[in-house]
Amino acid sequence: MEALVHICRDGCKTIGPHDKDLKPNHATCHYEACKGLESLIRHFAGCKLRVPGGCVHCKRMWQLLELHSRVCADSDQCRVPLCRNFKEKMEKQSKKDEVRWKLLVKNVLGSKKIGASPFFLPVTSSSSTMS
């Protein structure tokens, strides 16, 4: 999740926001997930498979974007694509889907790496505060 914010906000080597000057020979990135996420984003941007069921790689990207929006602390200032749109979609989601996503969000926020990041919601002991 932090690597996704890093790419969308700051940029990383060869991929990032349109308003940043990227430097491919810049120092090595400290996010291990950047290389894989970079290839996933590039695939997502150029995928031509538009059929019911879709592409597994694109589905994964959609899931990452939705998960990010659920843990994002400030979707109005967020630079991750569709963050605000997913927040609005959450309000209209069924209870069954909501329960499943809340469990995933709780697990992600409970991880040591993401729990202390200022970009995401604080970890709470009650799942009712994640609405």
mmCIF file of C-alpha atoms in Angstrom:
data_model
loop_
_atom_site.group_PDB
_atom_site.id
_atom_site.type_symbol
_atom_site.label_atom_id
_atom_site.label_comp_id
_atom_site.label_asym_id
_atom_site.label_seq_id
_atom_site.Cartn_x
_atom_site.Cartn_y
_atom_site.Cartn_z
ATOM 1 C CA MET A 1 0.000 0.000 0.000
ATOM 2 C CA GLU A 2 2.786 2.437 0.857
ATOM 3 C CA ALA A 3 4.525 1.675 -2.439
ATOM 4 C CA LEU A 4 1.311 2.540 -4.293
ATOM 5 C CA VAL A 5 1.130 5.914 -2.520
ATOM 6 C CA HIS A 6 4.844 6.439 -3.187
ATOM 7 C CA ILE A 7 4.435 5.823 -6.934
ATOM 8 C CA CYS A 8 1.300 7.960 -7.273
ATOM 9 C CA ARG A 9 2.539 10.846 -5.117
ATOM 10 C CA ASP A 10 6.311 10.987 -5.661
ATOM 11 C CA GLY A 11 6.982 8.736 -8.613
ATOM 12 C CA CYS A 12 9.579 5.994 -8.722
ATOM 13 C CA LYS A 13 12.276 5.770 -11.369
ATOM 14 C CA THR A 14 10.209 5.354 -14.555
ATOM 15 C CA ILE A 15 6.605 5.633 -13.377
ATOM 16 C CA GLY A 16 4.683 8.240 -11.426
ATOM 17 C CA PRO A 17 2.384 11.251 -11.612
ATOM 18 C CA HIS A 18 2.276 13.244 -14.847
ATOM 19 C CA ASP A 19 3.496 16.420 -13.111
ATOM 20 C CA LYS A 20 6.773 14.923 -11.805
ATOM 21 C CA ASP A 21 10.121 14.739 -13.591
ATOM 22 C CA LEU A 22 11.216 11.128 -13.206
ATOM 23 C CA LYS A 23 14.870 10.175 -13.102
ATOM 24 C CA PRO A 24 15.501 6.547 -14.125
ATOM 25 C CA ASN A 25 19.068 6.663 -12.797
ATOM 26 C CA HIS A 26 17.899 7.944 -9.399
ATOM 27 C CA ALA A 27 18.947 6.136 -6.225
ATOM 28 C CA THR A 28 17.521 2.699 -5.555
ATOM 29 C CA CYS A 29 13.970 2.738 -4.229
ATOM 30 C CA HIS A 30 13.529 1.485 -0.668
ATOM 31 C CA TYR A 31 10.085 -0.011 -1.397
ATOM 32 C CA GLU A 32 10.502 -3.657 -2.337
ATOM 33 C CA ALA A 33 7.087 -3.766 -4.014
ATOM 34 C CA CYS A 34 7.752 -0.926 -6.472
ATOM 35 C CA LYS A 35 9.150 -3.013 -9.308
ATOM 36 C CA GLY A 36 6.223 -5.460 -9.343
ATOM 37 C CA LEU A 37 3.706 -2.683 -8.806
ATOM 38 C CA GLU A 38 5.255 -0.692 -11.640
ATOM 39 C CA SER A 39 4.760 -3.580 -14.075
ATOM 40 C CA LEU A 40 1.202 -4.114 -12.803
ATOM 41 C CA ILE A 41 0.367 -0.424 -13.342
ATOM 42 C CA ARG A 42 1.862 -0.473 -16.833
ATOM 43 C CA HIS A 43 -0.170 -3.569 -17.697
ATOM 44 C CA PHE A 44 -3.329 -2.013 -16.244
ATOM 45 C CA ALA A 45 -2.864 1.148 -18.290
ATOM 46 C CA GLY A 46 -2.410 -0.704 -21.569
ATOM 47 C CA CYS A 47 -4.492 -3.874 -21.228
ATOM 48 C CA LYS A 48 -6.820 -4.469 -24.166
ATOM 49 C CA LEU A 49 -8.719 -7.432 -22.703
ATOM 50 C CA ARG A 50 -12.241 -6.104 -22.286
ATOM 51 C CA VAL A 51 -14.380 -9.184 -21.692
ATOM 52 C CA PRO A 52 -16.659 -10.329 -18.862
ATOM 53 C CA GLY A 53 -14.469 -11.732 -16.133
ATOM 54 C CA GLY A 54 -11.597 -9.617 -17.402
ATOM 55 C CA CYS A 55 -7.888 -9.978 -16.947
ATOM 56 C CA VAL A 56 -6.506 -11.390 -13.680
ATOM 57 C CA HIS A 57 -3.800 -8.714 -13.540
ATOM 58 C CA CYS A 58 -6.308 -5.904 -14.006
ATOM 59 C CA LYS A 59 -8.600 -7.429 -11.375
ATOM 60 C CA ARG A 60 -5.646 -7.389 -8.972
ATOM 61 C CA MET A 61 -5.035 -3.703 -9.707
ATOM 62 C CA TRP A 62 -8.720 -2.870 -9.153
ATOM 63 C CA GLN A 63 -8.552 -4.701 -5.817
ATOM 64 C CA LEU A 64 -5.423 -2.781 -4.784
ATOM 65 C CA LEU A 65 -7.039 0.532 -5.685
ATOM 66 C CA GLU A 66 -10.173 -0.314 -3.707
ATOM 67 C CA LEU A 67 -8.194 -1.584 -0.728
ATOM 68 C CA HIS A 68 -6.110 1.578 -0.764
ATOM 69 C CA SER A 69 -9.243 3.742 -0.692
ATOM 70 C CA ARG A 70 -10.520 1.833 2.326
ATOM 71 C CA VAL A 71 -7.349 2.463 4.335
ATOM 72 C CA CYS A 72 -6.652 5.972 3.038
ATOM 73 C CA ALA A 73 -6.884 8.689 5.688
ATOM 74 C CA ASP A 74 -7.621 11.600 3.330
ATOM 75 C CA SER A 75 -9.107 10.687 -0.032
ATOM 76 C CA ASP A 76 -9.693 14.354 -0.904
ATOM 77 C CA GLN A 77 -5.933 15.039 -0.952
ATOM 78 C CA CYS A 78 -4.879 11.580 -2.141
ATOM 79 C CA ARG A 79 -3.047 11.213 -5.457
ATOM 80 C CA VAL A 80 -3.879 7.533 -5.931
ATOM 81 C CA PRO A 81 -6.272 7.168 -8.898
ATOM 82 C CA LEU A 82 -9.952 6.581 -8.089
ATOM 83 C CA CYS A 83 -9.455 6.826 -4.309
ATOM 84 C CA ARG A 84 -12.359 9.238 -3.816
ATOM 85 C CA ASN A 85 -14.547 7.297 -6.284
ATOM 86 C CA PHE A 86 -14.106 4.079 -4.317
ATOM 87 C CA LYS A 87 -14.923 5.892 -1.047
ATOM 88 C CA GLU A 88 -18.207 7.040 -2.587
ATOM 89 C CA LYS A 89 -18.890 3.523 -3.910
ATOM 90 C CA MET A 90 -18.396 2.079 -0.406
ATOM 91 C CA GLU A 91 -21.432 3.983 0.848
ATOM 92 C CA LYS A 92 -23.639 2.088 -1.617
ATOM 93 C CA GLN A 93 -22.129 -1.374 -1.124
ATOM 94 C CA SER A 94 -24.020 -4.386 0.233
ATOM 95 C CA LYS A 95 -23.476 -5.509 3.834
ATOM 96 C CA LYS A 96 -21.966 -8.824 2.721
ATOM 97 C CA ASP A 97 -19.290 -7.097 0.643
ATOM 98 C CA GLU A 98 -18.693 -4.559 3.394
ATOM 99 C CA VAL A 99 -18.015 -7.241 6.023
ATOM 100 C CA ARG A 100 -15.493 -8.962 3.744
ATOM 101 C CA TRP A 101 -13.660 -5.707 2.982
ATOM 102 C CA LYS A 102 -13.626 -4.628 6.660
ATOM 103 C CA LEU A 103 -11.908 -7.869 7.598
ATOM 104 C CA LEU A 104 -9.278 -7.343 4.905
ATOM 105 C CA VAL A 105 -8.752 -3.707 5.953
ATOM 106 C CA LYS A 106 -8.340 -4.762 9.586
ATOM 107 C CA ASN A 107 -5.674 -7.299 8.574
ATOM 108 C CA VAL A 108 -3.813 -4.800 6.386
ATOM 109 C CA LEU A 109 -3.880 -2.025 8.987
ATOM 110 C CA GLY A 110 -2.710 -4.461 11.625
ATOM 111 C CA SER A 111 0.454 -5.233 9.707
ATOM 112 C CA LYS A 112 3.566 -3.650 11.193
ATOM 113 C CA LYS A 113 4.685 -1.901 8.018
ATOM 114 C CA ILE A 114 1.467 -0.033 7.284
ATOM 115 C CA GLY A 115 0.189 0.555 10.824
ATOM 116 C CA ALA A 116 2.441 3.542 11.524
ATOM 117 C CA SER A 117 2.150 5.297 8.159
ATOM 118 C CA PRO A 118 0.595 8.795 8.176
ATOM 119 C CA PHE A 119 -1.151 8.104 4.849
ATOM 120 C CA PHE A 120 -3.533 5.533 6.272
ATOM 121 C CA LEU A 121 -6.233 5.336 8.909
ATOM 122 C CA PRO A 122 -5.037 4.613 12.450
ATOM 123 C CA VAL A 123 -5.378 1.051 13.706
ATOM 124 C CA THR A 124 -8.390 0.671 15.975
ATOM 125 C CA SER A 125 -9.398 -2.178 18.215
ATOM 126 C CA SER A 126 -13.049 -2.005 17.142
ATOM 127 C CA SER A 127 -14.064 -2.832 13.575
ATOM 128 C CA SER A 128 -17.120 -0.593 13.912
ATOM 129 C CA THR A 129 -14.945 2.519 13.553
ATOM 130 C CA MET A 130 -13.949 1.536 10.011
ATOM 131 C CA SER A 131 -17.288 2.483 8.473
#
